[in-house]
XYZ file of C-alpha atoms in Angstrom:
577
model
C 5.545 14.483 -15.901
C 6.018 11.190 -14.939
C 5.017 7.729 -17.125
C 1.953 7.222 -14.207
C 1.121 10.728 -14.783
C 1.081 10.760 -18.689
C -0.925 7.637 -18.377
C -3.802 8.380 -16.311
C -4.118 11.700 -18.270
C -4.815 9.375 -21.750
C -6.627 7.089 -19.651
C -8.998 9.769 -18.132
C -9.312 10.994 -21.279
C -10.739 7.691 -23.028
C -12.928 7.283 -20.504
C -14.478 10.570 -20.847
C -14.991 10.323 -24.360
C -16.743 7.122 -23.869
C -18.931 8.485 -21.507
C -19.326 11.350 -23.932
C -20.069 8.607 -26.399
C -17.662 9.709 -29.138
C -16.335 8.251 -31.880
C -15.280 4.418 -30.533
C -12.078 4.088 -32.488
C -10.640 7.280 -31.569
C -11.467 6.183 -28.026
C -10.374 2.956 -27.901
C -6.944 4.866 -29.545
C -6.868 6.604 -25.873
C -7.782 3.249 -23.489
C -5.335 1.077 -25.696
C -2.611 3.535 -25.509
C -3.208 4.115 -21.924
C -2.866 -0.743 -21.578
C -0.009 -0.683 -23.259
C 1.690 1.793 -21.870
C 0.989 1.345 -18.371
C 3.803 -1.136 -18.611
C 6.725 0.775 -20.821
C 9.809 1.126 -18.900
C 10.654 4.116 -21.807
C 10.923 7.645 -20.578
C 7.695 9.126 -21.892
C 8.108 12.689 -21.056
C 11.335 12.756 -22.744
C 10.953 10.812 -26.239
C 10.295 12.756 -29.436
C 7.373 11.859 -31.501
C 9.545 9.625 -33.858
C 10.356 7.507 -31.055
C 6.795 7.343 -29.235
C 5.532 6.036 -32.412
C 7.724 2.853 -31.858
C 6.108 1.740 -28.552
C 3.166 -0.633 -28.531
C -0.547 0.863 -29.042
C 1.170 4.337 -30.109
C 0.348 5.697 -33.225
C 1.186 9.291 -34.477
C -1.616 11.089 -32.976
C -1.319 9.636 -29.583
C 2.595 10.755 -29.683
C 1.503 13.875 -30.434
C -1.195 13.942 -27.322
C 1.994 12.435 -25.393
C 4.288 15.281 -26.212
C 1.645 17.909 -25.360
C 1.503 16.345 -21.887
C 4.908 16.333 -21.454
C 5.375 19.893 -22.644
C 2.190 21.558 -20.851
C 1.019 19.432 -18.114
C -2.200 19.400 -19.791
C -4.280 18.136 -22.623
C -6.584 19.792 -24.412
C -8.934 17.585 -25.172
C -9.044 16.300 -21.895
C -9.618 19.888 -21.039
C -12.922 19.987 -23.321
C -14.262 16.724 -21.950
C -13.644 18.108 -18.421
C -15.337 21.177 -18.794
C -18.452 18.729 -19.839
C -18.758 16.995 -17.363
C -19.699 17.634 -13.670
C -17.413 16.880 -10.685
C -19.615 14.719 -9.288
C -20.369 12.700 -12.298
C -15.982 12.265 -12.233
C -16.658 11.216 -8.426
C -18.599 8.191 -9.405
C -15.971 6.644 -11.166
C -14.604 6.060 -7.633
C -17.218 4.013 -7.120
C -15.990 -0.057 -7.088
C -18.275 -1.674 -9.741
C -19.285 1.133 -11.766
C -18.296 1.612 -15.108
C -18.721 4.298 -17.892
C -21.689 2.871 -19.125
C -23.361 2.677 -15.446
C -22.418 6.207 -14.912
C -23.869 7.442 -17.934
C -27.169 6.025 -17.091
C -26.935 6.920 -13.864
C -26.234 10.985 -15.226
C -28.564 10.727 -18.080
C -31.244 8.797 -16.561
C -31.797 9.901 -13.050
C -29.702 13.249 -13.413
C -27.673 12.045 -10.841
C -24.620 14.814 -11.201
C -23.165 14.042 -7.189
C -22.240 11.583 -5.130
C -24.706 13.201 -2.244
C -28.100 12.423 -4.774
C -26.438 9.257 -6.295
C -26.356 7.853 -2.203
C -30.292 9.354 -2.019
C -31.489 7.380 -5.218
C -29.893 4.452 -3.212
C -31.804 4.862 -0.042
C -34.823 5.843 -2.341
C -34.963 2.538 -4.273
C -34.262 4.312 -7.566
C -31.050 2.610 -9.159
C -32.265 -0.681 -8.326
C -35.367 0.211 -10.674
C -33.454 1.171 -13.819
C -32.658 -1.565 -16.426
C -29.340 -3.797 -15.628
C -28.782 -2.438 -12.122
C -31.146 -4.036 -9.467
C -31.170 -4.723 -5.926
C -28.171 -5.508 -5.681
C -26.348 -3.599 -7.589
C -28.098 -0.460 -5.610
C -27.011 -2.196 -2.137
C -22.834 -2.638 -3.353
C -23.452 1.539 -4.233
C -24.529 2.089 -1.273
C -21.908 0.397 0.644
C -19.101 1.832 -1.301
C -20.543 5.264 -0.807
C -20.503 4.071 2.695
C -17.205 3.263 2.684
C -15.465 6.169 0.807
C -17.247 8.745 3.350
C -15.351 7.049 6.113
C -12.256 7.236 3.906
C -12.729 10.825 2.801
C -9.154 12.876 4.123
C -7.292 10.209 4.524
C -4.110 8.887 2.819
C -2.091 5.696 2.709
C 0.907 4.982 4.390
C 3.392 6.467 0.893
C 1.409 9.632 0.189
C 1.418 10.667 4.012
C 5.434 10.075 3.820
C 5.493 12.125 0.704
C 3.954 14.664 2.089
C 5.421 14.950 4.908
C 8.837 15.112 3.911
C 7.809 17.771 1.150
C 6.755 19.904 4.014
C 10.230 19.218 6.479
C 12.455 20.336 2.826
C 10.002 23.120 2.720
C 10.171 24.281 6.189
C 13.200 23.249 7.656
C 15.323 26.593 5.259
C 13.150 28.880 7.964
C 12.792 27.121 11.195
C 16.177 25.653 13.146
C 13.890 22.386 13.890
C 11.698 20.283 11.840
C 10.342 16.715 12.885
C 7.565 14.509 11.644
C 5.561 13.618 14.655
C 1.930 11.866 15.081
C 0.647 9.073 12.972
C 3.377 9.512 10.038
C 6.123 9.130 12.555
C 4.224 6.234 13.724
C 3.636 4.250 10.623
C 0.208 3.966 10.796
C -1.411 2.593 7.594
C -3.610 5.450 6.429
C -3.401 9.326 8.015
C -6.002 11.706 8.175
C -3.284 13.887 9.769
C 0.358 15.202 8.416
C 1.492 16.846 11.969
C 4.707 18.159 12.283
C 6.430 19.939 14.781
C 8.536 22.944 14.338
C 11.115 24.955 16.809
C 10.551 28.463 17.218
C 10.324 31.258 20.075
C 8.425 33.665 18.252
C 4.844 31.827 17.225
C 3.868 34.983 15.275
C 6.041 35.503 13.576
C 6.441 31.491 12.711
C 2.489 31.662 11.469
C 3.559 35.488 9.007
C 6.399 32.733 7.722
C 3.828 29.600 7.177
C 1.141 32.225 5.565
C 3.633 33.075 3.113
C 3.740 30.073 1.276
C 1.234 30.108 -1.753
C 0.818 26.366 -1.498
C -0.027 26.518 2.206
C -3.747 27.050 2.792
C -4.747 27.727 6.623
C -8.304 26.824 7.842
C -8.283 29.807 10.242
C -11.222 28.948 12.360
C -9.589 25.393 13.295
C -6.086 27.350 13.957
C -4.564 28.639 16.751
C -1.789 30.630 18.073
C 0.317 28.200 18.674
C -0.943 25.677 16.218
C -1.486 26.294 12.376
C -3.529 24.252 10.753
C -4.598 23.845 7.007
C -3.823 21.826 3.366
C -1.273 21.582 1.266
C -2.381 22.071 -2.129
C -3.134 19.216 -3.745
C -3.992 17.088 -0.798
C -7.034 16.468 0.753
C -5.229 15.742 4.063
C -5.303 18.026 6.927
C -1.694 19.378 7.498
C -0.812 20.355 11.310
C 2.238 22.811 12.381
C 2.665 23.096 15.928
C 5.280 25.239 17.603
C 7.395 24.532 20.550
C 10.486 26.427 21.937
C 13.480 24.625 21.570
C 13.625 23.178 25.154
C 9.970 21.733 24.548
C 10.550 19.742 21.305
C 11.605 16.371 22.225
C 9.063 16.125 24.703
C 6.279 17.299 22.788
C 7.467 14.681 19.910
C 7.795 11.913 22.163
C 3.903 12.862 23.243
C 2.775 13.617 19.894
C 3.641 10.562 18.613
C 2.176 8.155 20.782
C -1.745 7.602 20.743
C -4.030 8.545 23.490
C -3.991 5.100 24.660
C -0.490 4.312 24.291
C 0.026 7.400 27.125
C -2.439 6.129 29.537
C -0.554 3.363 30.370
C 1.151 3.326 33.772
C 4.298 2.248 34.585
C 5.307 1.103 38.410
C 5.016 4.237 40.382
C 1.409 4.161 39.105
C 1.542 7.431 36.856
C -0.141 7.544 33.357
C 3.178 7.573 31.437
C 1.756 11.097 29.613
C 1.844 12.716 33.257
C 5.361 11.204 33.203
C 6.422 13.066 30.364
C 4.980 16.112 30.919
C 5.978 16.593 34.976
C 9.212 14.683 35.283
C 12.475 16.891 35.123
C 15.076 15.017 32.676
C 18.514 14.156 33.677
C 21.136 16.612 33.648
C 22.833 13.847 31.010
C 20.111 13.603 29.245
C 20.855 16.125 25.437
C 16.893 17.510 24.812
C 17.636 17.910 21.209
C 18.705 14.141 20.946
C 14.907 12.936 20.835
C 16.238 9.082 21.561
C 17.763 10.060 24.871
C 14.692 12.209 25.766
C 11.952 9.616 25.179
C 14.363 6.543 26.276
C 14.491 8.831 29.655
C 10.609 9.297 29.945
C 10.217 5.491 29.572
C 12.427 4.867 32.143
C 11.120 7.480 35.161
C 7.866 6.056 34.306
C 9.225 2.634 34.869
C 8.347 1.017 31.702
C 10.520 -0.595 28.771
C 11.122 1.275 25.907
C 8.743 1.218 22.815
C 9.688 2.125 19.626
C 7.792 4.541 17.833
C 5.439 2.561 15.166
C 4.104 0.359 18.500
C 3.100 3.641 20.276
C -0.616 2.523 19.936
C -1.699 0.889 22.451
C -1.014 -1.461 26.083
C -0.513 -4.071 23.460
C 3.332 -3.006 22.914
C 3.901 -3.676 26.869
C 2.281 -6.744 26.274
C 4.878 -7.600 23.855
C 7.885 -6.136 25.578
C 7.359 -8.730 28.362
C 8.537 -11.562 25.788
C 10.559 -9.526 23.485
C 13.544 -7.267 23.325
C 13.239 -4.000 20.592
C 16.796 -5.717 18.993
C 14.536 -8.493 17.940
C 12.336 -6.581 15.585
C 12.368 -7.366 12.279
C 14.781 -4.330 10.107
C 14.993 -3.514 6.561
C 18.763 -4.994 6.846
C 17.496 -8.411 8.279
C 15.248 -8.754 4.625
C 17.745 -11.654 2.682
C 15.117 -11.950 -0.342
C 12.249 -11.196 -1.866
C 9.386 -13.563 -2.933
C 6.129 -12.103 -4.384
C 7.235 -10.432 -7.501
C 6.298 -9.651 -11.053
C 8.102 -9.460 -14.365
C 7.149 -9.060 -18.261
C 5.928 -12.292 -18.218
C 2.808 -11.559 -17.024
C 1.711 -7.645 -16.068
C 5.449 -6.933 -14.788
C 6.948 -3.692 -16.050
C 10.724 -5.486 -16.131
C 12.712 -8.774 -16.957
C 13.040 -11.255 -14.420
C 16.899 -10.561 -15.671
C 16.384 -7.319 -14.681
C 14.372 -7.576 -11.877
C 17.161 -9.754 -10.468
C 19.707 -7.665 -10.918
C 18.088 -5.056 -9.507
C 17.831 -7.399 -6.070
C 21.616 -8.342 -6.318
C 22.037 -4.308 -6.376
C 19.969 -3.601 -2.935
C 22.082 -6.041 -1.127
C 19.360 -9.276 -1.480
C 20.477 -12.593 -2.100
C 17.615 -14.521 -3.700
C 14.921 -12.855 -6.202
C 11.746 -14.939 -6.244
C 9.306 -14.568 -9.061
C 5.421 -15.225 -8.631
C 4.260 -13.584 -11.516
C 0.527 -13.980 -12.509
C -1.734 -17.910 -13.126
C -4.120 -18.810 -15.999
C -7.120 -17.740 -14.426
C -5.343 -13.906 -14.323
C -5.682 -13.647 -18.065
C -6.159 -9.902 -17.547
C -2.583 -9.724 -16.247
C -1.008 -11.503 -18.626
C -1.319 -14.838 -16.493
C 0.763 -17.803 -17.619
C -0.530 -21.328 -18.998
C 1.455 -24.443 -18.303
C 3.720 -23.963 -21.037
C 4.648 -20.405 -20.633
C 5.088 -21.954 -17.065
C 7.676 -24.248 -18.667
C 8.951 -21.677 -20.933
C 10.048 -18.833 -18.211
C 11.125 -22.140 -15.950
C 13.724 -22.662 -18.639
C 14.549 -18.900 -18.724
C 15.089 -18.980 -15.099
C 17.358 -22.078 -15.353
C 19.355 -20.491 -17.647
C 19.615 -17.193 -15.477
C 20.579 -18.892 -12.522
C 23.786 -20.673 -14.107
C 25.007 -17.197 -14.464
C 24.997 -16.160 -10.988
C 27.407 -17.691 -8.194
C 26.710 -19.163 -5.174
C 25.549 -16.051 -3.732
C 22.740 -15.506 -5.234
C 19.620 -17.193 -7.126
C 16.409 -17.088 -8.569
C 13.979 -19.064 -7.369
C 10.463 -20.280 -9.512
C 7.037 -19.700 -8.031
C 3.935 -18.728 -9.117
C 0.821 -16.663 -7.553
C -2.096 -19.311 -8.222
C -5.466 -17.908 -7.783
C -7.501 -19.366 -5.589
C -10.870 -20.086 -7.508
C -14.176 -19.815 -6.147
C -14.487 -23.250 -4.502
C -10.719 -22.851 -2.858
C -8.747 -24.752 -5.441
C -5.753 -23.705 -7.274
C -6.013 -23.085 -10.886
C -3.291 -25.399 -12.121
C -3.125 -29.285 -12.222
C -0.798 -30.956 -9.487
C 1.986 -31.298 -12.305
C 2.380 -28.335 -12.744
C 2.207 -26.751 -9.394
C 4.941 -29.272 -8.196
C 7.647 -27.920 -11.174
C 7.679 -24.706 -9.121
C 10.282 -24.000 -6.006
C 7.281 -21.970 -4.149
C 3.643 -21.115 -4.923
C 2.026 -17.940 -3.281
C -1.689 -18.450 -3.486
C -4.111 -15.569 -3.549
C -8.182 -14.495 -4.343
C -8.377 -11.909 -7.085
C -11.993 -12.866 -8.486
C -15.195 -12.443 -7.175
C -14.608 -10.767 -4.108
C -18.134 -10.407 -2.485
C -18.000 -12.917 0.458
C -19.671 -13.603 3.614
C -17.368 -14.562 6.292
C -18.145 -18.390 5.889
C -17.540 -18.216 2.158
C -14.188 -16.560 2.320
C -12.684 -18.287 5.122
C -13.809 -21.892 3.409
C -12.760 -20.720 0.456
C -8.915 -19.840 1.891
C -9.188 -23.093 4.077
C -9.122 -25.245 1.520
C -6.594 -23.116 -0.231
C -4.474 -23.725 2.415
C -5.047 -27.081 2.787
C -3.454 -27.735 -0.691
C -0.049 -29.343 -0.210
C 1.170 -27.034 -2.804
C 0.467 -23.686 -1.388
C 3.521 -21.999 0.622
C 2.189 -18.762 0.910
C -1.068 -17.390 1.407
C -1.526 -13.527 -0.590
C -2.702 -10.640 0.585
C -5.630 -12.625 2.782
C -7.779 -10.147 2.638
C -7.788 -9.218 -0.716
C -8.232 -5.069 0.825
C -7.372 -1.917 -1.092
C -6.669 0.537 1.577
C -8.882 3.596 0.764
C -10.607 2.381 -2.132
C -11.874 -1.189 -1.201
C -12.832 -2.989 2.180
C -11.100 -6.611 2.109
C -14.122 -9.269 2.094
C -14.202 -10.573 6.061
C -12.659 -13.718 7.500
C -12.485 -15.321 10.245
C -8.558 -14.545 11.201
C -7.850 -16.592 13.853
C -9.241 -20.104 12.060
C -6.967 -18.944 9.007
C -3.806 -18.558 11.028
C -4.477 -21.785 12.583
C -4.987 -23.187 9.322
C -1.853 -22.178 8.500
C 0.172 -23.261 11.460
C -1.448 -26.663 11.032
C -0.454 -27.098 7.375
C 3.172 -25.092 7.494
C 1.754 -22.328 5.438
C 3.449 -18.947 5.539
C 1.033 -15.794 5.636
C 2.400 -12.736 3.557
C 2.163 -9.122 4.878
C 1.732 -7.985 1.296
C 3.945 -4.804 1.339
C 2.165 -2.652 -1.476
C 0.865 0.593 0.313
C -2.125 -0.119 -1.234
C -2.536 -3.221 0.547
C -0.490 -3.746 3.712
C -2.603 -6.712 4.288
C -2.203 -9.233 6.714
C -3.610 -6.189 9.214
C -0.667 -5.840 11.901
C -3.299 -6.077 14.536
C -2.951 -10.022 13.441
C 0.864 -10.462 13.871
C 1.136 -11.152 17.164
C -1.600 -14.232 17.519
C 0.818 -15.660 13.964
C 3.926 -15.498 15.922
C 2.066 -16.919 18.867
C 0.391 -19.786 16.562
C 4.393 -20.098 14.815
C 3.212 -19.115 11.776
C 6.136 -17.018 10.017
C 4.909 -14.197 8.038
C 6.923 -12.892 4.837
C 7.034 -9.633 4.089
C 6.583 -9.372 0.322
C 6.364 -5.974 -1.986
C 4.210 -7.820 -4.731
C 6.734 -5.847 -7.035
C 5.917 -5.025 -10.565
C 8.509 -3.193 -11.084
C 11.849 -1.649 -9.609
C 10.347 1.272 -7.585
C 8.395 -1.801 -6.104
C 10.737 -3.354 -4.568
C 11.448 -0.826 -2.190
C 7.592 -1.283 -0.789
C 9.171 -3.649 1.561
C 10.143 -0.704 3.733
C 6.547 -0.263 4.168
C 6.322 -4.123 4.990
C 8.664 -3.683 7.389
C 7.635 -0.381 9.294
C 3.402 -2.588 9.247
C 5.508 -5.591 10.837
C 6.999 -3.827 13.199
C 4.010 -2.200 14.364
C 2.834 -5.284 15.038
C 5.936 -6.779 16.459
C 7.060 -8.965 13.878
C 10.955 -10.504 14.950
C 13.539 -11.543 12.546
C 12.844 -15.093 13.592
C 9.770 -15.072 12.794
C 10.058 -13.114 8.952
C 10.096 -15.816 6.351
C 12.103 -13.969 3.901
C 15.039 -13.274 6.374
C 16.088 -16.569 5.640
C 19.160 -16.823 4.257
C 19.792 -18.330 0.938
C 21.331 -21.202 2.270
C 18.350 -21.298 4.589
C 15.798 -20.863 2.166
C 16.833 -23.399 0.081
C 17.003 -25.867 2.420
C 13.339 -25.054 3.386
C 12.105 -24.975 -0.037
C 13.768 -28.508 -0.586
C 12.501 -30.275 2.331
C 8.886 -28.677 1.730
C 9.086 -30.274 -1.694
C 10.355 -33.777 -0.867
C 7.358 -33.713 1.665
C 5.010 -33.322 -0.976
C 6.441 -35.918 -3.027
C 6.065 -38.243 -0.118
């Protein structure tokens, strides 16, 4: 069991015993437990009681509840509660905006025990007629429900990988060949499909092997004999096995992996490039097992450049290729530092010591941290003088490190409702960097939210704008703006746009790269880190920027050191003029 796992167990469990309405100490026992240790760095699973007792919010009882976790997988009081409570009451709490309170009066009340009635009392006018909700608290219902049936059987960008890769360590002990293909292989930023291909020559057999696994579950009726198809349990997400004989393969991965649209496009002889691959003998030189060779091949009989895998979506990646060159994309190895990050300071889960070190050890050369502003006092957000206080930390940091590396001081300001930042011009200007982002009151119209961000960015203090859209993929629709005033905004007043690389975010959308680069805005890829393991989110940063062709030029944080510096130093000295 892992600390996120032993955590949303107590969690679940506190809110089901306030929904139960028990006893409100014990369950504010569970919730605080659940707070505090949301940010331990300890290894749960593993401590004995004696030591559990020593963390924050634990007391005996909860170490006990942690150890039976850790030891079973389950809880039994949890258990109890569960066995309560219908599913579909549990399926409202996925609902943005309702609490435990709202979805006890919605249960109690209206005997609302689904999501499929809940969205019928909607449409009937019968939440907005119970005391506290209202009109509009019926319409945001409404639209969520809206939004999560689009969602349903989907997963982000991480949980498709992890998948994914589970299935090529299961699979690849029976099968000679194993490869990821479709919209996994291609980066995109949710799936509603885990397709991989395997080798074999005997289908049958191949579909005995895959209906041998007890976690495999086919959907028989959507199957066929050269296709299995089914769920991994678990997952929601529809799992696809297709078999190919050895000599097949590469093709079929090169044409599995590029969209509809992407294979439509013709190259100079005039034929779709998917007729390209599919009738065009390879050269005798070509190796069909070495899948670069094979697809580099089918690019070139249909007399078209090269695309790389993640821009297999549309003509757009032609579009590109007729200014760029593939060696110009931005890589994980390009990536010189990282600047959106959190520590202890604020909701972090490590040091800024640490954090740093952990940046020296991947190879970066400058750690910036942006941990959380006043206004975030639910994260822990720093006042001027903690401001000054982990400035002085930082200082003191920094004379330990060479020339080779540094840590530089920024902040992520919120941007208030009227498009201000939420600290005075003092004490913006003590920091090297600020990253400004919207975290509060997120239901916008258009006009509202791109004002709102204008003015943001036309503070002479801003550096960065933050996740722009404010999106959580899969659970929350970003509010709308007007893109293409905001990038302009941006190139007008030197702002950088981040490509926030949290899975749960990826947000500037791709589809917005290009008309950035165009404008010469640089965008910097930033993991919005809050702790080591999210770091390493930058690889997702990287795979959404090179979907939509983001260049090493043009990737803020590829900057060298000495580079960065500079930039950060002349941006400052402009203010001051």
């Amino acid at each position: 069991m892992t600390n996120s796992d032993i955590v949303d167990l107590l969690e679940l469990t506190g809110r089901l015993m306030e929904l139960h309405e028990q006893d409100a100490f014990r369950t504010r026992t569970f919730t605080s437990a659940a707070f505090n240790l949301d940010k331990s760095t300890a290894d749960l699973a593993n401590l004995p009681v004696e030591e559990l007792v020593k963390l924050q919010g634990v007391g005996k009882s909860i170490a006990q509840k942690i150890r039976e976790i850790a030891e079973t997988g389950r809880l039994t009081e949890l258990d109890e509660l569960l066995a309560q409570t219908p599913q579909g009451v549990l399926d409202m709490f996925r609902i943005k905006g309702l609490g435990v309170k709202k979805v006890r009066t919605l249960w109690h009340e209206l005997g609302i025990t689904n999501l499929r009635d809940l969205q019928l009392a909607g449409e009937n006018g019968q939440i907005a007629k119970i005391k506290g909700f209202g009109a509009s608290t019926q319409e945001k219902i409404l639209a969520a429900l809206e939004f999560l049936q689009e969602q349903q059987g989907k997963v982000r960008m991480d949980k498709a990988a992890m998948i994914a890769n589970l299935l090529v360590e299961q699979l690849t002990p029976h099968f000679e060949r194993v490869e990821i293909s479709g919209q996994v292989r291609r980066k995109a930023q949710e799936s509603d499909v885990i397709q991989l291909l395997i080798q074999t020559s005997d289908p049958v057999s191949a579909m005995l092997t895959l209906n041998g696994f007890e976690n495999l579950e086919q959907d028989v009726r959507e199957s066929s004999p050269f296709v299995w198809r089914g769920h991994r349990t678990g997952f929601d997400v529809l799992v696809e096995l297709l078999f190919y004989p050895a000599e097949q393969l590469s093709r079929q991965l090169f044409i599995q992996t590029a969209t509809e649209a992407h294979l439509k496009q013709a190259g100079t002889g005039g034929m779709p490039l998917l007729q390209v691959a599919y009738a065009s003998a390879l050269p005798d030189s070509v190796n069909t097992t070495d899948v670069a060779e094979v697809e580099a091949a089918i690019y070139e009989k249909a007399g078209l450049p090269y695309i790389v895998p993640e821009m297999r979506e549309d003509d757009f990646a032609f579009r590109w290729a007729s200014r760029y060159k593939n060696e110009e994309l931005v890589t994980w190895e390009d990536l010189k530092g990282t600047l959106h990050n959190h520590s202890t300071w604020s909701d972090g889960k490590q040091s800024v010591a640490d954090m740093a070190a952990y940046c020296q050890k991947l190879g970066l050369t400058y750690f910036g941290i942006a941990d959380h502003s006043k206004t975030a006092s639910y994260a822990g957000g720093l006042d001027a003088e903690r401001v000054r206080q982990q400035q002085l930390e930082i200082n003191e940091l920094n004379k330990g490190f060479g020339s080779g590396f540094r840590i530089f001081k920024g902040i992520e300001s919120d941007i208030l409702g009227d498009g201000s930042l939420d600290y005075d011009d003092e004490t913006l200007a003590s920091f090297d960097y600020v990253v400004a982002s919207v975290h509060q009151t997120l239901t916008m119209s258009e006009e509202k939210a791109t004002n709102r961000l204008l003015r943001a960015i036309e503070n002479p203090y801003t550096t960065i704008l933050g996740h722009p859209t404010g999106r959580l993929l899969l659970a929350r629709e970003g509010y709308p703006i007007d893109h293409r005033a905001i990038i302009d905004a941006c190139a007008e007043h030197n702002v950088i746009i981040e490509i926030n690389a949290s899975p749960y975010r990826l947000d500037i959308d791709w589809h917005w790269i290009e008309y950035a680069m165009q404008q010469g805005v640089m965008l910097s890829i930033n993991p919005d880190a809050h702790d080591f393991a999210g770091l390493l989110d930058m690889h997702y940063g990287v795979a959404i920027g090179r979907k939509g062709g983001l260049t090493k030029a043009m990737t803020f944080n590829a900057l060298t050191l000495a580079e960065m510096t500079e930039y950060l130093e002349r941006r400052r000295a402009e203010i001051r003029r």
